[in-house]
Short mmCIF file of C-alpha atoms in Angstrom, two decimals:
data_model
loop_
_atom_site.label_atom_id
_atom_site.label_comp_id
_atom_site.label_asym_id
_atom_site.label_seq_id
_atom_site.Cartn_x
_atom_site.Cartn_y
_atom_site.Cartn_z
CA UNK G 40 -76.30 10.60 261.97
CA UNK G 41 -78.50 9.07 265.21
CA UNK G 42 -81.15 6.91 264.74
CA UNK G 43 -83.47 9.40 265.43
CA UNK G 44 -82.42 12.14 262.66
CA UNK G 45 -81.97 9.02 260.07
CA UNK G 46 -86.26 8.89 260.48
CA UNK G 47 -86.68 12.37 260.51
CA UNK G 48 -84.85 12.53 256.93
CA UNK G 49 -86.67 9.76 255.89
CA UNK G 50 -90.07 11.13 256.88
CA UNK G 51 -90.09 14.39 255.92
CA UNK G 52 -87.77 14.89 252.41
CA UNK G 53 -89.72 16.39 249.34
CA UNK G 54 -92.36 14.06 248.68
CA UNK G 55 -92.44 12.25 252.35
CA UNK G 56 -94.10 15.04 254.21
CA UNK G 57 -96.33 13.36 257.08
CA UNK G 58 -99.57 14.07 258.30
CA UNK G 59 -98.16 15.15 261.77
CA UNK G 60 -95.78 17.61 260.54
CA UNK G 61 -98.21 19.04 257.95
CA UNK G 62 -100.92 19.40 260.74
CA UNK G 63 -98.58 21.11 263.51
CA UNK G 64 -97.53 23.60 259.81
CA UNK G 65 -101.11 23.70 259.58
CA UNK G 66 -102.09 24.64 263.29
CA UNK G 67 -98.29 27.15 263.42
CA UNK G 68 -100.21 29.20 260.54
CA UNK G 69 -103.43 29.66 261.75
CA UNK G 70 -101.87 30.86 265.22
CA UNK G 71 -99.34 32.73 263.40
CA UNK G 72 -102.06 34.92 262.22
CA UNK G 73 -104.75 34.59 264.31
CA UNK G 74 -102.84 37.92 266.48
CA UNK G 75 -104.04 40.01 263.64
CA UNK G 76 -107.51 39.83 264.04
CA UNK G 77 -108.00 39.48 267.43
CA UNK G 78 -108.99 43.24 267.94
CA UNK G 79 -111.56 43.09 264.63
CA UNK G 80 -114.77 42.14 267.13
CA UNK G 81 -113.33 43.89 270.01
CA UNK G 82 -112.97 47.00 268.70
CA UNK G 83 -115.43 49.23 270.50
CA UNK G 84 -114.23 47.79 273.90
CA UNK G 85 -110.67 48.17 272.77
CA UNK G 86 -111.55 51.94 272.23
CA UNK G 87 -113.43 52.46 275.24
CA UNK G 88 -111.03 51.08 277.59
CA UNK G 89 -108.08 53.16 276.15
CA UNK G 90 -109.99 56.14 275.18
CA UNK G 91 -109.99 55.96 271.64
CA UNK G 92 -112.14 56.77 268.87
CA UNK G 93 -114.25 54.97 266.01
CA UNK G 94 -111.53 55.55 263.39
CA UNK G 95 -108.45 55.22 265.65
CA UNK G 96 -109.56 51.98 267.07
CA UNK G 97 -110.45 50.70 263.33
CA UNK G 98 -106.81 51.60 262.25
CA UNK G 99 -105.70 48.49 264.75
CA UNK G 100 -106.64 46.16 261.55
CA UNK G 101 -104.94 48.46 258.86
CA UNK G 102 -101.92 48.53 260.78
CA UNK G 103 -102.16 44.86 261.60
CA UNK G 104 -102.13 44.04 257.76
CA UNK G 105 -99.83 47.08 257.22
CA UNK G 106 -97.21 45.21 259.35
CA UNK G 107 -98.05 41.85 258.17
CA UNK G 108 -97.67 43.84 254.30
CA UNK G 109 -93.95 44.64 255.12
CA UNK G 110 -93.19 41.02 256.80
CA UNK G 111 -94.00 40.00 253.55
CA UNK G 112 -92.11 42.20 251.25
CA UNK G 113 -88.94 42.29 253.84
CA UNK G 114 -88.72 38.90 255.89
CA UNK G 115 -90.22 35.92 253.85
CA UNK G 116 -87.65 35.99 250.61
CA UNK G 117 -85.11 34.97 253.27
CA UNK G 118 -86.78 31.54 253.29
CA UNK G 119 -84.69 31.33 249.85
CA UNK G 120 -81.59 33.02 251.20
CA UNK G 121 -80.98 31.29 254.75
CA UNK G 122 -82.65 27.74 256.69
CA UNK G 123 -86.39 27.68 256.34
CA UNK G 124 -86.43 26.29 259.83
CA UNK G 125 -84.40 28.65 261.75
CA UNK G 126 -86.71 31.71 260.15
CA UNK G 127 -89.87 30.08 260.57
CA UNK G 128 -88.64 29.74 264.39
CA UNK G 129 -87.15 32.65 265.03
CA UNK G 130 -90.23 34.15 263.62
CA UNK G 131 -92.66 32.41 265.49
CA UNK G 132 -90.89 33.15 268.91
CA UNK G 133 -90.90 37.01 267.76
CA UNK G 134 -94.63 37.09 267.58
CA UNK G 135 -94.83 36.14 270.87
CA UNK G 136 -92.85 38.78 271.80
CA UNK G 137 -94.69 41.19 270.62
CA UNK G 138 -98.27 40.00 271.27
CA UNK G 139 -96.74 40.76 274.93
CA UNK G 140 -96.32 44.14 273.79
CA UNK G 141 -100.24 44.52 272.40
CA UNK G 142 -101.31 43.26 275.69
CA UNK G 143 -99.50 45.18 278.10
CA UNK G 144 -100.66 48.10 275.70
CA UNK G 145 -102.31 51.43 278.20
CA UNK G 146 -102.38 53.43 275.25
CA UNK G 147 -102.65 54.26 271.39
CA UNK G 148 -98.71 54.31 270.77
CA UNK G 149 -98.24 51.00 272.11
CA UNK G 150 -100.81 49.59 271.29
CA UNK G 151 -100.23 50.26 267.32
CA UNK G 152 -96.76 49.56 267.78
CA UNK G 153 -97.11 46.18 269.12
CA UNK G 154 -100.18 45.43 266.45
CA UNK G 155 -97.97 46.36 263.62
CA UNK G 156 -94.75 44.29 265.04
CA UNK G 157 -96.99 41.56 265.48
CA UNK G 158 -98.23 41.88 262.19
CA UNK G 159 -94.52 41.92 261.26
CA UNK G 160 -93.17 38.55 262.69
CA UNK G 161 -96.20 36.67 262.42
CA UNK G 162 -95.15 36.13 258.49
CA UNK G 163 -94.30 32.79 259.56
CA UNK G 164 -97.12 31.36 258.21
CA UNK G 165 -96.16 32.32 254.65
CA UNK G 166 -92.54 30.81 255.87
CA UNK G 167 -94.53 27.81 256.26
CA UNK G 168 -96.26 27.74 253.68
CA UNK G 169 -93.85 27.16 250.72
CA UNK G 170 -91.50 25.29 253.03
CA UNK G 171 -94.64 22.68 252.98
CA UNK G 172 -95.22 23.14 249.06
CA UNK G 173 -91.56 22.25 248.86
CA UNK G 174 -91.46 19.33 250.89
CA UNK G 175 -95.02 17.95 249.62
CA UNK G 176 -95.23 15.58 246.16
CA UNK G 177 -95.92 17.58 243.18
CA UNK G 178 -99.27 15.71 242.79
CA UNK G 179 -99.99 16.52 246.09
CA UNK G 180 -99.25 19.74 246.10
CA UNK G 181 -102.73 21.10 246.08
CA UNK G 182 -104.16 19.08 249.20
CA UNK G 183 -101.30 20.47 251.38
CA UNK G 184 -101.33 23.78 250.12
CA UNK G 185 -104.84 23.55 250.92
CA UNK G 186 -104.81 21.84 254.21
CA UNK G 187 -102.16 24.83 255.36
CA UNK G 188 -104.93 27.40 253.99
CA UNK G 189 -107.48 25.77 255.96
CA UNK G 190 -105.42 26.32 259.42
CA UNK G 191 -104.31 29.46 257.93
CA UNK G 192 -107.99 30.72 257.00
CA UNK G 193 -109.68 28.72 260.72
CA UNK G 194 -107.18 30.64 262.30
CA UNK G 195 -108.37 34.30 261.12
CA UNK G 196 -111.44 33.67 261.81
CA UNK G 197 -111.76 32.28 264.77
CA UNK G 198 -109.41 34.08 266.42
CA UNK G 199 -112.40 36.42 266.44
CA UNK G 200 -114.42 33.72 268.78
CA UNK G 201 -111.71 33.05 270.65
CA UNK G 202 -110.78 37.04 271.28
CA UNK G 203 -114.89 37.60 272.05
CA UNK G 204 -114.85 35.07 274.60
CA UNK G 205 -111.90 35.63 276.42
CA UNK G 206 -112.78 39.25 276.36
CA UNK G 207 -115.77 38.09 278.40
CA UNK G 208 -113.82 36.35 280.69
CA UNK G 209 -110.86 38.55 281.27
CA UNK G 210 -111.00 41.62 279.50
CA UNK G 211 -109.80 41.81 275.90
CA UNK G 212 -105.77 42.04 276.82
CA UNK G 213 -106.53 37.90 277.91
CA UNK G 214 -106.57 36.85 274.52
CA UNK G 215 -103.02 38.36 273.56
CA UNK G 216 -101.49 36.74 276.56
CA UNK G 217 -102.83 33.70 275.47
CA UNK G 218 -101.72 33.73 271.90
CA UNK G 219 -98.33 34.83 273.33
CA UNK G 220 -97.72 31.26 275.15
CA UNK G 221 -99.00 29.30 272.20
CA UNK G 222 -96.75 30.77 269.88
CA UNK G 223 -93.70 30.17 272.39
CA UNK G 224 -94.95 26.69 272.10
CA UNK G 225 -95.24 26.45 268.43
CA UNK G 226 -91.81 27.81 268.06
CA UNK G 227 -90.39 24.89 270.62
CA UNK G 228 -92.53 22.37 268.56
CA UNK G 229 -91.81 23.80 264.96
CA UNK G 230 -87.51 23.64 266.31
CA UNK G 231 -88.00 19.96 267.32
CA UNK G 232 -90.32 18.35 264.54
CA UNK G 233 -89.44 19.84 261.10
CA UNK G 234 -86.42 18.96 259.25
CA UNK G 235 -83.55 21.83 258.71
CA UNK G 236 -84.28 22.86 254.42
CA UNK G 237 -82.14 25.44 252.86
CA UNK G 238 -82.33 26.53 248.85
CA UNK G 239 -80.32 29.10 248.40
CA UNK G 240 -80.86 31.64 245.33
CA UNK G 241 -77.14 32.76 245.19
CA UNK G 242 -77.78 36.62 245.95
CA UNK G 243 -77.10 39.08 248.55
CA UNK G 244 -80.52 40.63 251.05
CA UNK G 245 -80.59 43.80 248.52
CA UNK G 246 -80.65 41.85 245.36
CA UNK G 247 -82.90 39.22 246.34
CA UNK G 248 -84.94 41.87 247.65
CA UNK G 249 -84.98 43.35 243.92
CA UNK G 250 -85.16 40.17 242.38
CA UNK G 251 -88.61 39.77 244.49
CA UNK G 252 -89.73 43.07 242.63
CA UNK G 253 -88.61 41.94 239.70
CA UNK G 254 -90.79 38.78 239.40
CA UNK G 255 -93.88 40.95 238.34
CA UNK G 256 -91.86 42.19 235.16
CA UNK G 257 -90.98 38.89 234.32
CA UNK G 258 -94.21 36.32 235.70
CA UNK G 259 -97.64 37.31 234.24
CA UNK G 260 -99.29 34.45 236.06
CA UNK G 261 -98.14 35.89 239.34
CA UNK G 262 -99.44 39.69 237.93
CA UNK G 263 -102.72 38.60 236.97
CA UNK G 264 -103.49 36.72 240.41
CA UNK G 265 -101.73 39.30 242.59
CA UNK G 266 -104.49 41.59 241.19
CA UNK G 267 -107.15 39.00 241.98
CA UNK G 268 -105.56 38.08 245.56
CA UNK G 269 -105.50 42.46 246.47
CA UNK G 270 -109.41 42.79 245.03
CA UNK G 271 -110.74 39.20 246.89
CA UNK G 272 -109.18 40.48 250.22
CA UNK G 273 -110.38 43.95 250.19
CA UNK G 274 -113.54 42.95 249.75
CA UNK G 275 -112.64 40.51 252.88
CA UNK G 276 -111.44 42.53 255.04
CA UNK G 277 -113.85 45.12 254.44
CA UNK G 278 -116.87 42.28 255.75
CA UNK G 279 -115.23 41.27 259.13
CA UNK G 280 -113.93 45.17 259.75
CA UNK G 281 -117.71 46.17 259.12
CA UNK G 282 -119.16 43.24 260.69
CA UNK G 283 -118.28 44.52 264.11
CA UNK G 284 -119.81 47.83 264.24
CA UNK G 285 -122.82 46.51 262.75
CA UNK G 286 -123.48 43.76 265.24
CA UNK G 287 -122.70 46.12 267.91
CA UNK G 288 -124.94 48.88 266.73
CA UNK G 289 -128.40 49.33 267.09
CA UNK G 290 -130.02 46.75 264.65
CA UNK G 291 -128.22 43.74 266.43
CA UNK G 292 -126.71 45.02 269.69
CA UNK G 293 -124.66 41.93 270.25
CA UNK G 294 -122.29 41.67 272.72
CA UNK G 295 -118.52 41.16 272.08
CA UNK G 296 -118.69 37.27 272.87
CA UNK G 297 -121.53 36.86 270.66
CA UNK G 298 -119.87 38.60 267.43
CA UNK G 299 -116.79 36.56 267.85
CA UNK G 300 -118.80 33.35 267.56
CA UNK G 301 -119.45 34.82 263.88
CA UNK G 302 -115.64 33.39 263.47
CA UNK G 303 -117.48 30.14 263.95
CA UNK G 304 -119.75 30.73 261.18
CA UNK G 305 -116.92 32.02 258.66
CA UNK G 306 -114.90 28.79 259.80
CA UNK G 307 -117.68 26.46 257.98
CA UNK G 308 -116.21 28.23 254.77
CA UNK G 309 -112.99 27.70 255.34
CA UNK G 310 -113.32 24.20 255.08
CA UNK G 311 -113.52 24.66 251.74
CA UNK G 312 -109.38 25.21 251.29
CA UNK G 313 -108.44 21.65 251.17
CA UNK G 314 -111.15 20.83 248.47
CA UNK G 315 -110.10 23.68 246.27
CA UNK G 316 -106.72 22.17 246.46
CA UNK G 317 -107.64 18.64 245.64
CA UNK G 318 -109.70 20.21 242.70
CA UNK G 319 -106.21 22.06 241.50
CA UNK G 320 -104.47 18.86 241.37
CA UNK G 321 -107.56 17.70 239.24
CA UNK G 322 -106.31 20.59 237.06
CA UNK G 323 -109.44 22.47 237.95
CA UNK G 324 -107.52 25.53 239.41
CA UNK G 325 -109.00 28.04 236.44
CA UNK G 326 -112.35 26.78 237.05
CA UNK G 327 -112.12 26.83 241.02
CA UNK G 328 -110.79 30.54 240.72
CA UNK G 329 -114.29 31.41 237.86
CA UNK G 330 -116.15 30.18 240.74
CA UNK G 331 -115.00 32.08 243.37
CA UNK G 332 -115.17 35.12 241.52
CA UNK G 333 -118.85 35.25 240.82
CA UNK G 334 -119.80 33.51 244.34
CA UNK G 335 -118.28 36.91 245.84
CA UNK G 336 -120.53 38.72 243.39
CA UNK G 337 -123.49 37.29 244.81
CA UNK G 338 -122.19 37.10 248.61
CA UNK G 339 -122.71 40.54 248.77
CA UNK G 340 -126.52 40.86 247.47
CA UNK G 341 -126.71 38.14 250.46
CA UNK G 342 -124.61 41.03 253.13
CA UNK G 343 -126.79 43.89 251.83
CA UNK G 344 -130.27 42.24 253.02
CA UNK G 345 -128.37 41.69 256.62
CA UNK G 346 -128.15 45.31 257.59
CA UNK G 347 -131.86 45.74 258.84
CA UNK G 348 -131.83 43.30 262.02
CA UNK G 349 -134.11 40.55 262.38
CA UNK G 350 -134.64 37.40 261.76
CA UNK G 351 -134.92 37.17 258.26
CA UNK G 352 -132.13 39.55 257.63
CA UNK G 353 -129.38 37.85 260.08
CA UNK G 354 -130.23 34.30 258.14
CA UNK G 355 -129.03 36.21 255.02
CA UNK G 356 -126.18 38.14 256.95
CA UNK G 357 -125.11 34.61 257.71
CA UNK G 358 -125.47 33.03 254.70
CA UNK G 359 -123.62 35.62 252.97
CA UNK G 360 -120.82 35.67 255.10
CA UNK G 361 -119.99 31.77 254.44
CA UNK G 362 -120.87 32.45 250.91
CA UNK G 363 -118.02 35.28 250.94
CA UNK G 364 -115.55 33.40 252.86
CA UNK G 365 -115.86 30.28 250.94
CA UNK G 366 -114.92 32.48 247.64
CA UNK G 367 -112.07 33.68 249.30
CA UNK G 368 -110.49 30.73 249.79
CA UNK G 369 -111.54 29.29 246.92
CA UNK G 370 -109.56 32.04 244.79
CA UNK G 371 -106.59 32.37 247.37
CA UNK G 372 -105.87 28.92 247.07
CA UNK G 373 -106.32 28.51 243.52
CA UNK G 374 -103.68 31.40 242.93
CA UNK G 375 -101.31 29.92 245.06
CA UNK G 376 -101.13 26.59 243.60
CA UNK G 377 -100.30 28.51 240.06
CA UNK G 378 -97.69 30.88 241.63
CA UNK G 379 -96.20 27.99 243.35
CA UNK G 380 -95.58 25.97 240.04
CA UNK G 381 -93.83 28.83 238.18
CA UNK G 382 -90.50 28.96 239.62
CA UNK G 383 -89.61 26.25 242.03
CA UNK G 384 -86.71 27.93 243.23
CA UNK G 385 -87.86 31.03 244.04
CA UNK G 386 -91.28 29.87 245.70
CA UNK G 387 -90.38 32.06 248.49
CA UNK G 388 -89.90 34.74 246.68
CA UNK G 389 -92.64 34.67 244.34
CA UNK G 390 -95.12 34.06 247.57
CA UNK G 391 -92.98 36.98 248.98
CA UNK G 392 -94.66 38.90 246.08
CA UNK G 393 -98.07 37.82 245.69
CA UNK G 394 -98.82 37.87 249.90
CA UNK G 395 -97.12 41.15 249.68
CA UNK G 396 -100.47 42.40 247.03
CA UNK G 397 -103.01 40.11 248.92
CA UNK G 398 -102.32 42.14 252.20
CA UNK G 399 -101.86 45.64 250.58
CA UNK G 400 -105.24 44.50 248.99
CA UNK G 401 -107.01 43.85 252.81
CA UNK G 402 -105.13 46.80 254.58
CA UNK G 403 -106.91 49.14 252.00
CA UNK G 404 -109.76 47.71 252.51
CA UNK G 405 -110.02 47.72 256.29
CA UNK G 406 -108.86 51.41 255.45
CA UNK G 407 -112.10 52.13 253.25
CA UNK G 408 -114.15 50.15 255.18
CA UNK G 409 -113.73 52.83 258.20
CA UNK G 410 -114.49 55.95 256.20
CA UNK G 411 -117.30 54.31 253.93
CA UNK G 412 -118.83 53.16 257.22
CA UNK G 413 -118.71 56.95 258.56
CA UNK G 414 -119.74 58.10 255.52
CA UNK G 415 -122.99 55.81 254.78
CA UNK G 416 -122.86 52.94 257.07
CA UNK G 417 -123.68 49.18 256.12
CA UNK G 418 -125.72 50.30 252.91
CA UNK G 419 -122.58 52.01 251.60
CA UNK G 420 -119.94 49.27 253.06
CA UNK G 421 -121.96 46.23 250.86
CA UNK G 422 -121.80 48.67 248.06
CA UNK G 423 -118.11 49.32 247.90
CA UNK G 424 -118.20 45.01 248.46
CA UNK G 425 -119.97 44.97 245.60
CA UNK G 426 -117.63 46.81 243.59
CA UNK G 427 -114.38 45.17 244.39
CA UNK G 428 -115.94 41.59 243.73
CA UNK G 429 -117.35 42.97 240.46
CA UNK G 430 -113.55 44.19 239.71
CA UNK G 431 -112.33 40.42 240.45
CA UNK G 432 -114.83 39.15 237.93
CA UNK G 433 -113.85 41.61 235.25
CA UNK G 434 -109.77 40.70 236.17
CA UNK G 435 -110.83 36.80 235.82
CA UNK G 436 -112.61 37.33 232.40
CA UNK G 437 -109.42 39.76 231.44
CA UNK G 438 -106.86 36.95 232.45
CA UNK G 439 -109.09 34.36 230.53
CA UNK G 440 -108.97 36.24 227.43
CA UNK G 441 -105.36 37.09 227.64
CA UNK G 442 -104.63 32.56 228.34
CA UNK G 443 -106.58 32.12 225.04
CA UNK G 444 -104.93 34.91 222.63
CA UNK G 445 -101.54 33.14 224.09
CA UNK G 446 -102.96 30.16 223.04
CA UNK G 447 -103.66 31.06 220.06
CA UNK G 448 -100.22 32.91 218.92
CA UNK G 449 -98.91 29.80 220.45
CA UNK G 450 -96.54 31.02 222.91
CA UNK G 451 -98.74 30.80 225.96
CA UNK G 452 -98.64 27.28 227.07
CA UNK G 453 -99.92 26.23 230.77
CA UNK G 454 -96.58 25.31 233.06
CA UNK G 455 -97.11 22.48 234.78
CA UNK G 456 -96.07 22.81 238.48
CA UNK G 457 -92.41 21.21 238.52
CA UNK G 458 -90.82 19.23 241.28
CA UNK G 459 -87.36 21.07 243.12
CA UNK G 460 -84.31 20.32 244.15
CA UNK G 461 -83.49 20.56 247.76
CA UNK G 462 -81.08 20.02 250.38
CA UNK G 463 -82.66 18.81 253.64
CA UNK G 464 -79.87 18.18 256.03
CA UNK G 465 -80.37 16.14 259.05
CA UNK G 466 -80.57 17.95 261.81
CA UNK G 467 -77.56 18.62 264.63
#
């Protein structure tokens, strides 16, 4: 063992994990994902410079989340078969493969293909993510699964300032080739700082595949809040897919730089991440997720006064945007940090399964979101808002109910989050 690998195995086993390594995590997730949205406010140009129309160019985001969806499902339970590392590496250099792909795109083939390969790879944020929970303190669990949310969560949204403005500058392919070299860079970075971590589950690809599947038979914790991830998300996704026809249509008639900065707005909700994981460790996460679910209620009374135009109605489009956003966060994080203390050895897994409902969740949203919008425009979108959030309230009171009548028959206690046992080899 050098010198050098000595301090890295001292810095960053369970419980050690710095602030440097959790921030590069933190800044590998948010550009892990941030290929995914890149198209959301540049989707009229997108369409006009490859001759596509309004429901073909809004499929880009379905089949972004469709991809991400099977990334999910198929690549991240290998983070409990093989070296975290290696996947989250081999991952990260994938995605900037295939953002290479997106931007060399002339046409609608390619330029699906490469969205929903993208989409694919760029699971190495949810690599990440329980690689960090792992290495993290059990009391501290929260705060970094929160502080990886927040880079997570910055980097959807403002991926859509960053696409907006680059679009200005160099047409919209610039911002592909841009997220292209950073992830290169990420996966030279992620190679050299984080420590090698395997924790193997024992199985074969097809049976940990059906073990995966299997953990909604057996986990109700992960059922109920894989139903609350799906319904917070579609309601998500169906805001930022909306948002950019409605800027760009007549009441608004912003240009594409100028609905990307609304990333920047979003982003002042997203801070919220880290404090909704400090609250969990407080043992608040119940209360956090109660919250969350009635703040989306009211977000979208907030969205339904912004479809008019003017002043008065783009303070409340505003305000009900980092109303929604902070709700979202608020609930996604709160359901990880449960999921993430069931079974310690199958984190991957189990956030294999729950990311796997979360994006179904936003890709059939997006999906609604570009008929409902044909169908009845803004009026109809907030409406269909409405309804999912006032689903996710009726889930939370349901999943309430059923924690107190286990209570009761005594044989529903609360599991407290439980530390693992891992192998963290230096590296060679």
């Amino acid at each position: 063992m050098t010198a050098e690998d000595a301090h890295r195995s001292a810095q960053d086993r369970p419980g050690r994990l710095g602030r440097g390594t959790l921030l590069l995590m933190s800044v590998a997730t948010g550009l892990s994902v941030a290929g995914n949205y890149f198209a959301q406010p540049l989707l009229n140009v997108i369409g006009h410079d490859l001759g596509l129309s309004t429901s073909t160019a809004a499929l880009v985001v379905t089949v972004a989340q469709i991809g991400y969806g099977l990334g999910l499902l198929l690549l991240v339970p290998l983070g409990d078969l093989v070296e975290r590392r290696r996947l989250a590496v081999t991952l990260c250099a994938a995605t900037a493969v295939f953002l290479t792909v997106t931007a060399s795109a002339t046409n609608a083939a390619l330029l699906l293909t490469g969205t929903a390969l993208t989409g694919l790879a760029s699971v190495a944020a949810q690599v990440v993510m329980p690689y960090a929970a792992t290495l993290a303190a059990p009391e501290e669990r929260g705060r970094t699964v929160g502080t990886l949310m927040t880079g997570l969560l910055l980097g959807i949204l403002l991926a859509r300032t960053a696409s907006g403005t680059l679009a200005e500058l160099g047409g919209w392919r610039t911002a592909y080739w841009v997220n292209a070299g950073l992830m290169a860079l990420m996966a030279v970075l992620l190679r050299l700082r984080l420590p090698a971590l395997r924790t193997t589950a024992g199985l074969r690809y097809p049976a940990l595949l059906r073990s995966t599947l299997a953990l909604f038979a057996h986990e109700p914790v992960l059922r109920w809040r894989a139903v609350l991830g799906a319904l917070t998300f579609a309601g998500f996704s169906a805001l930022w897919t909306a948002l950019a026809f409605l800027m760009s249509g007549p009441a608004y008639g912003w240009q594409e730089s100028a609905i990307g900065l609304l990333g920047l707005v979003g982003a002042a909700g997203s801070l919220s991440a880290s404090a909704a994981g400090r609250l969990a460790d407080r043992g608040l996460v119940h209360h956090v997720a109660g919250a969350a679910a009635f703040l989306l209620l009211g977000s979208w009374g907030l969205l339904a006064l912004g479809g008019s135009g003017g002043t008065w109605s783009l303070a409340a489009l505003l305000a009900g945007v980092i109303v929604l956003d902070l709700a979202a966060q608020g609930m996604h994080v709160s359901n990880q940090n449960l999921i993430y203390g069931v079974r310690p050895e199958a984190r991957n897994r189990l956030n294999s399964a729950y990311m796997t409902s979360y994006f179904a969740g936003g890709a059939v949203g997006s999906a609604l979101t570009s008929v409902v919008w044909s169908a009845g425009g803004w009026a109809w979108v907030c409406a269909m808002g409405a309804g999912l959030a006032a689903a996710t309230v009726a889930v939370w009171l349901l999943e309430r109910l059923a924690r107190r009548r286990a209570r009761r028959d005594g044989a529903g206690r609360e599991q407290e989050p439980a530390a693992v046992t891992v192998t963290v080899p230096v590296n060679r």
